[in-house]
Amino acid sequence: MAFNKTYISLGYACVGVLVGLSAFLVWNIAYKQPWTAAMGGLAGVLALWTLVTHIMYLQDYWRTWLKGLRIFLFMGFFFSLLSITAFITFLCLAVSRKESLKDPNSLYLSCVWSFMSLKWAFLLALYSHRYRKEFADISILSDF
């Protein structure tokens, strides 16, 4: 029995959900840094959407709902743009305020979590595109 790469992606998305949501809780409760918490929470939610995408792929649910993959693809692009904007904004603010890299309340950590959100948004768009392409090809072949 061959090992499916989707299971590795599934495990990676599970870890992403746990890390993102724990970052949300830590930076809200312990450090009182709402921007870092927001970007960590966004990374966790995007990882959850990626996890849902993989689960629905394994259950063969996307075959009947290709429009849903288009919605996930659009959301991946939208949150990619949002994460890039947040990254640039937080970086400019942190540099202009001359914040320390070692300070847990600095905006540099918001930059890190913005990048993590960008990564998950990109992966959401990538897997949505791949699965949509695969199922669109199969649906074309089944029409004949």
mmCIF file of C-alpha atoms in Angstrom:
data_model
loop_
_atom_site.group_PDB
_atom_site.id
_atom_site.type_symbol
_atom_site.label_atom_id
_atom_site.label_comp_id
_atom_site.label_asym_id
_atom_site.label_seq_id
_atom_site.Cartn_x
_atom_site.Cartn_y
_atom_site.Cartn_z
ATOM 1 C CA MET A 1 0.000 0.000 0.000
ATOM 2 C CA ALA A 2 1.486 3.332 -1.062
ATOM 3 C CA PHE A 3 1.570 6.236 1.364
ATOM 4 C CA ASN A 4 -0.544 9.167 0.187
ATOM 5 C CA LYS A 5 1.027 12.650 0.320
ATOM 6 C CA THR A 6 -2.349 14.056 1.270
ATOM 7 C CA TYR A 7 -2.015 12.473 4.711
ATOM 8 C CA ILE A 8 1.221 14.391 5.298
ATOM 9 C CA SER A 9 -0.527 17.612 4.278
ATOM 10 C CA LEU A 10 -3.402 16.683 6.567
ATOM 11 C CA GLY A 11 -1.058 16.258 9.535
ATOM 12 C CA TYR A 12 0.750 19.495 8.698
ATOM 13 C CA ALA A 13 -2.563 21.358 8.617
ATOM 14 C CA CYS A 14 -3.514 19.874 12.010
ATOM 15 C CA VAL A 15 -0.268 21.146 13.502
ATOM 16 C CA GLY A 16 -0.916 24.543 11.888
ATOM 17 C CA VAL A 17 -4.353 24.765 13.483
ATOM 18 C CA LEU A 18 -2.970 23.948 16.924
ATOM 19 C CA VAL A 19 -0.031 26.357 16.658
ATOM 20 C CA GLY A 20 -2.148 29.193 15.264
ATOM 21 C CA LEU A 21 -4.839 28.911 17.882
ATOM 22 C CA SER A 22 -2.292 28.580 20.690
ATOM 23 C CA ALA A 23 -0.556 31.744 19.416
ATOM 24 C CA PHE A 24 -3.935 33.475 19.476
ATOM 25 C CA LEU A 25 -4.490 32.480 23.102
ATOM 26 C CA VAL A 26 -0.943 33.205 24.307
ATOM 27 C CA TRP A 27 -0.705 36.668 22.795
ATOM 28 C CA ASN A 28 -4.207 37.592 23.969
ATOM 29 C CA ILE A 29 -3.928 36.301 27.528
ATOM 30 C CA ALA A 30 -0.250 36.424 28.489
ATOM 31 C CA TYR A 31 1.202 39.289 26.451
ATOM 32 C CA LYS A 32 -1.883 41.452 25.793
ATOM 33 C CA GLN A 33 -0.712 42.013 22.202
ATOM 34 C CA PRO A 34 -3.878 42.056 20.070
ATOM 35 C CA TRP A 35 -2.227 42.436 16.637
ATOM 36 C CA THR A 36 0.012 39.412 17.037
ATOM 37 C CA ALA A 37 -2.919 37.467 18.478
ATOM 38 C CA ALA A 38 -5.114 38.454 15.531
ATOM 39 C CA MET A 39 -2.560 37.345 12.950
ATOM 40 C CA GLY A 40 -1.896 34.103 14.856
ATOM 41 C CA GLY A 41 -5.623 33.450 14.997
ATOM 42 C CA LEU A 42 -5.942 34.161 11.283
ATOM 43 C CA ALA A 43 -3.124 31.696 10.582
ATOM 44 C CA GLY A 44 -4.966 29.092 12.659
ATOM 45 C CA VAL A 45 -8.255 29.671 10.837
ATOM 46 C CA LEU A 46 -6.579 29.485 7.422
ATOM 47 C CA ALA A 47 -4.862 26.253 8.495
ATOM 48 C CA LEU A 48 -8.295 24.963 9.541
ATOM 49 C CA TRP A 49 -9.713 25.800 6.104
ATOM 50 C CA THR A 50 -6.790 23.985 4.526
ATOM 51 C CA LEU A 51 -7.468 21.010 6.803
ATOM 52 C CA VAL A 52 -11.134 21.022 5.760
ATOM 53 C CA THR A 53 -10.051 21.163 2.112
ATOM 54 C CA HIS A 54 -7.908 18.034 2.566
ATOM 55 C CA ILE A 55 -10.602 16.162 4.495
ATOM 56 C CA MET A 56 -13.221 16.947 1.872
ATOM 57 C CA TYR A 57 -10.776 15.809 -0.824
ATOM 58 C CA LEU A 58 -10.186 12.492 0.928
ATOM 59 C CA GLN A 59 -13.944 11.990 1.345
ATOM 60 C CA ASP A 60 -14.415 12.763 -2.366
ATOM 61 C CA TYR A 61 -16.861 15.545 -1.551
ATOM 62 C CA TRP A 62 -15.394 18.099 -3.947
ATOM 63 C CA ARG A 63 -16.448 16.086 -6.993
ATOM 64 C CA THR A 64 -20.026 17.270 -6.549
ATOM 65 C CA TRP A 65 -19.266 20.821 -5.368
ATOM 66 C CA LEU A 66 -16.593 22.416 -7.572
ATOM 67 C CA LYS A 67 -18.030 25.861 -6.843
ATOM 68 C CA GLY A 68 -16.929 25.427 -3.223
ATOM 69 C CA LEU A 69 -13.349 24.974 -4.368
ATOM 70 C CA ARG A 70 -13.623 28.205 -6.336
ATOM 71 C CA ILE A 71 -14.792 29.969 -3.154
ATOM 72 C CA PHE A 72 -11.842 28.528 -1.201
ATOM 73 C CA LEU A 73 -9.500 29.610 -4.004
ATOM 74 C CA PHE A 74 -10.869 33.154 -3.883
ATOM 75 C CA MET A 75 -10.525 33.232 -0.088
ATOM 76 C CA GLY A 76 -6.918 32.075 -0.393
ATOM 77 C CA PHE A 77 -6.145 34.931 -2.782
ATOM 78 C CA PHE A 78 -8.004 37.481 -0.655
ATOM 79 C CA PHE A 79 -6.241 36.523 2.569
ATOM 80 C CA SER A 80 -2.899 36.393 0.762
ATOM 81 C CA LEU A 81 -3.335 40.036 -0.193
ATOM 82 C CA LEU A 82 -4.502 40.878 3.324
ATOM 83 C CA SER A 83 -1.491 39.123 4.871
ATOM 84 C CA ILE A 84 0.980 40.859 2.547
ATOM 85 C CA THR A 85 -0.572 44.219 3.416
ATOM 86 C CA ALA A 86 -0.440 43.441 7.144
ATOM 87 C CA PHE A 87 3.180 42.259 6.888
ATOM 88 C CA ILE A 88 4.314 45.461 5.178
ATOM 89 C CA THR A 89 2.320 47.644 7.573
ATOM 90 C CA PHE A 90 3.631 45.939 10.721
ATOM 91 C CA LEU A 91 7.192 45.998 9.412
ATOM 92 C CA CYS A 92 7.027 49.713 8.617
ATOM 93 C CA LEU A 93 5.503 50.493 12.007
ATOM 94 C CA ALA A 94 8.063 48.413 13.892
ATOM 95 C CA VAL A 95 10.983 50.013 12.048
ATOM 96 C CA SER A 96 9.625 53.553 12.471
ATOM 97 C CA ARG A 97 9.085 53.004 16.225
ATOM 98 C CA LYS A 98 12.556 51.401 16.549
ATOM 99 C CA GLU A 99 11.159 48.407 18.427
ATOM 100 C CA SER A 100 13.363 45.642 19.777
ATOM 101 C CA LEU A 101 13.452 42.223 18.136
ATOM 102 C CA LYS A 102 13.521 40.543 21.556
ATOM 103 C CA ASP A 103 10.453 42.291 22.954
ATOM 104 C CA PRO A 104 7.417 39.952 22.951
ATOM 105 C CA ASN A 105 5.141 42.986 22.549
ATOM 106 C CA SER A 106 6.890 44.322 19.442
ATOM 107 C CA LEU A 107 5.253 44.422 16.052
ATOM 108 C CA TYR A 108 8.002 42.254 14.581
ATOM 109 C CA LEU A 109 6.158 39.226 15.947
ATOM 110 C CA SER A 110 3.051 40.481 14.173
ATOM 111 C CA CYS A 111 5.154 40.425 10.996
ATOM 112 C CA VAL A 112 6.077 36.804 11.668
ATOM 113 C CA TRP A 113 2.446 35.793 12.154
ATOM 114 C CA SER A 114 1.430 37.808 9.101
ATOM 115 C CA PHE A 115 3.902 35.738 7.125
ATOM 116 C CA MET A 116 2.476 32.547 8.644
ATOM 117 C CA SER A 117 -1.008 33.703 7.600
ATOM 118 C CA LEU A 118 0.363 34.350 4.113
ATOM 119 C CA LYS A 119 1.756 30.823 4.015
ATOM 120 C CA TRP A 120 -1.563 29.249 4.984
ATOM 121 C CA ALA A 121 -3.526 31.465 2.594
ATOM 122 C CA PHE A 122 -1.163 30.444 -0.201
ATOM 123 C CA LEU A 123 -1.507 26.753 0.685
ATOM 124 C CA LEU A 124 -5.298 27.094 0.785
ATOM 125 C CA ALA A 125 -5.300 28.632 -2.687
ATOM 126 C CA LEU A 126 -2.771 26.085 -3.987
ATOM 127 C CA TYR A 127 -4.641 22.996 -2.802
ATOM 128 C CA SER A 128 -7.996 24.428 -3.873
ATOM 129 C CA HIS A 129 -6.581 25.003 -7.352
ATOM 130 C CA ARG A 130 -5.044 21.515 -7.539
ATOM 131 C CA TYR A 131 -8.175 19.722 -6.346
ATOM 132 C CA ARG A 132 -10.420 21.816 -8.597
ATOM 133 C CA LYS A 133 -8.218 21.041 -11.584
ATOM 134 C CA GLU A 134 -8.208 17.315 -10.765
ATOM 135 C CA PHE A 135 -11.963 17.050 -10.310
ATOM 136 C CA ALA A 136 -12.710 19.284 -13.299
ATOM 137 C CA ASP A 137 -10.670 16.916 -15.479
ATOM 138 C CA ILE A 138 -12.522 13.909 -14.075
ATOM 139 C CA SER A 139 -15.930 15.532 -14.605
ATOM 140 C CA ILE A 140 -15.049 16.299 -18.228
ATOM 141 C CA LEU A 141 -14.091 12.657 -18.808
ATOM 142 C CA SER A 142 -17.250 11.349 -17.164
ATOM 143 C CA ASP A 143 -19.444 13.357 -19.548
ATOM 144 C CA PHE A 144 -18.560 11.081 -22.483
#
